[in-house]
């Protein structure tokens, strides 16, 4: 299991986005971890990917979903979260994440591919 640092016994808060999915966790206090940040990030990435891949494998989609889409979505979410975390800790945003998975926004009436769509990246 990955550890970001010791947490006290205070309750966690979870803000929900408009779509009622978890958007932000809050902690009353967090103490700095004793190990190197890169070591913690590697451990967190490994733990996340292991769980995320299990969820992706078992997800029962209403439409056919390729393994590239399933597992790409796991890696894409890690990269997007890592980018947000870098910015939040003052390390800058870094490069825009080039996604592997597609959000399928283009399939909605009147919509087109989003800016990060891998469908567009193939044509550039």
XYZ file of C-alpha atoms in Angstrom:
124
model
C 0.000 0.000 0.000
C 1.287 3.480 -0.828
C 1.626 6.014 1.974
C 1.613 9.758 1.420
C 2.348 10.499 5.053
C 0.790 9.919 8.466
C -2.806 11.087 8.821
C -4.364 12.022 12.124
C -7.727 10.633 13.204
C -9.710 13.618 11.978
C -12.519 13.034 9.542
C -11.988 13.332 5.832
C -14.162 15.526 3.688
C -15.148 14.776 0.119
C -16.491 17.447 -2.222
C -18.761 16.212 -4.976
C -18.801 17.584 -8.500
C -22.057 18.537 -10.226
C -22.316 14.975 -11.554
C -22.144 13.658 -7.953
C -18.743 11.985 -8.350
C -15.910 12.656 -5.867
C -14.006 15.730 -6.963
C -11.799 16.684 -4.020
C -10.723 15.123 -0.722
C -9.975 17.305 2.265
C -7.966 16.582 5.400
C -7.869 18.540 8.639
C -4.120 17.994 8.834
C -1.407 15.980 7.124
C 2.154 15.506 8.311
C 5.061 15.356 5.876
C 6.135 11.852 4.912
C 9.614 10.696 5.815
C 10.504 9.051 2.511
C 11.508 10.542 -0.819
C 8.604 11.864 -2.896
C 9.606 9.892 -6.008
C 9.631 6.640 -4.020
C 6.149 7.440 -2.667
C 4.881 8.357 -6.129
C 6.199 5.114 -7.613
C 4.521 3.107 -4.840
C 1.254 5.036 -5.252
C 1.339 4.587 -9.048
C 1.907 0.844 -8.682
C -0.940 0.448 -6.158
C -3.297 2.608 -8.235
C -2.554 0.772 -11.491
C -3.046 -2.619 -9.846
C -6.472 -1.651 -8.514
C -7.437 0.400 -11.567
C -6.663 -2.435 -13.967
C -8.782 -4.823 -11.888
C -11.692 -2.386 -12.017
C -11.236 -1.831 -15.766
C -11.160 -5.583 -16.435
C -14.384 -6.162 -14.507
C -16.300 -3.085 -15.664
C -19.438 -4.181 -17.518
C -19.866 -1.610 -20.249
C -23.206 -1.282 -22.034
C -21.259 -1.029 -25.316
C -18.186 -2.834 -26.595
C -14.998 -1.374 -25.093
C -11.515 -2.281 -26.287
C -8.705 -3.195 -23.905
C -6.865 -0.085 -25.160
C -9.794 2.045 -23.986
C -10.162 0.189 -20.668
C -6.521 0.201 -19.653
C -5.776 3.526 -21.328
C -8.390 5.131 -19.119
C -6.578 3.815 -16.013
C -3.247 5.286 -17.106
C -4.852 8.514 -18.329
C -6.511 9.135 -14.958
C -3.181 8.633 -13.168
C -1.407 11.070 -15.488
C -4.171 13.676 -15.150
C -4.150 13.371 -11.336
C -0.337 13.532 -11.226
C -0.414 16.692 -13.340
C -2.914 18.305 -10.955
C -0.818 17.231 -7.954
C 2.367 18.714 -9.451
C 0.604 22.021 -9.962
C -0.874 21.950 -6.439
C 2.569 21.439 -4.887
C 4.109 24.311 -6.835
C 5.978 22.190 -9.380
C 4.095 23.659 -12.338
C 1.581 21.998 -14.585
C 4.000 20.252 -16.890
C 2.945 19.100 -20.355
C -0.663 18.468 -21.308
C -1.536 14.797 -20.911
C -1.824 13.014 -24.245
C -4.642 10.604 -23.491
C -4.937 7.050 -24.745
C -8.622 6.694 -23.879
C -11.500 8.606 -25.422
C -14.278 10.388 -23.516
C -16.642 9.904 -26.501
C -17.902 13.485 -26.214
C -17.872 13.612 -30.035
C -20.678 11.018 -30.086
C -23.168 13.441 -28.509
C -25.429 15.415 -30.870
C -23.864 18.696 -31.933
C -20.489 17.934 -30.323
C -17.048 17.254 -31.714
C -13.820 15.792 -30.350
C -12.422 17.459 -27.229
C -8.963 19.063 -27.254
C -7.260 16.049 -25.677
C -8.929 13.455 -27.878
C -6.632 10.652 -29.038
C -8.706 10.531 -32.250
C -7.294 13.950 -33.172
C -3.748 13.046 -32.143
C -3.677 10.269 -34.737
C -4.401 12.778 -37.505
C -1.654 15.261 -36.628
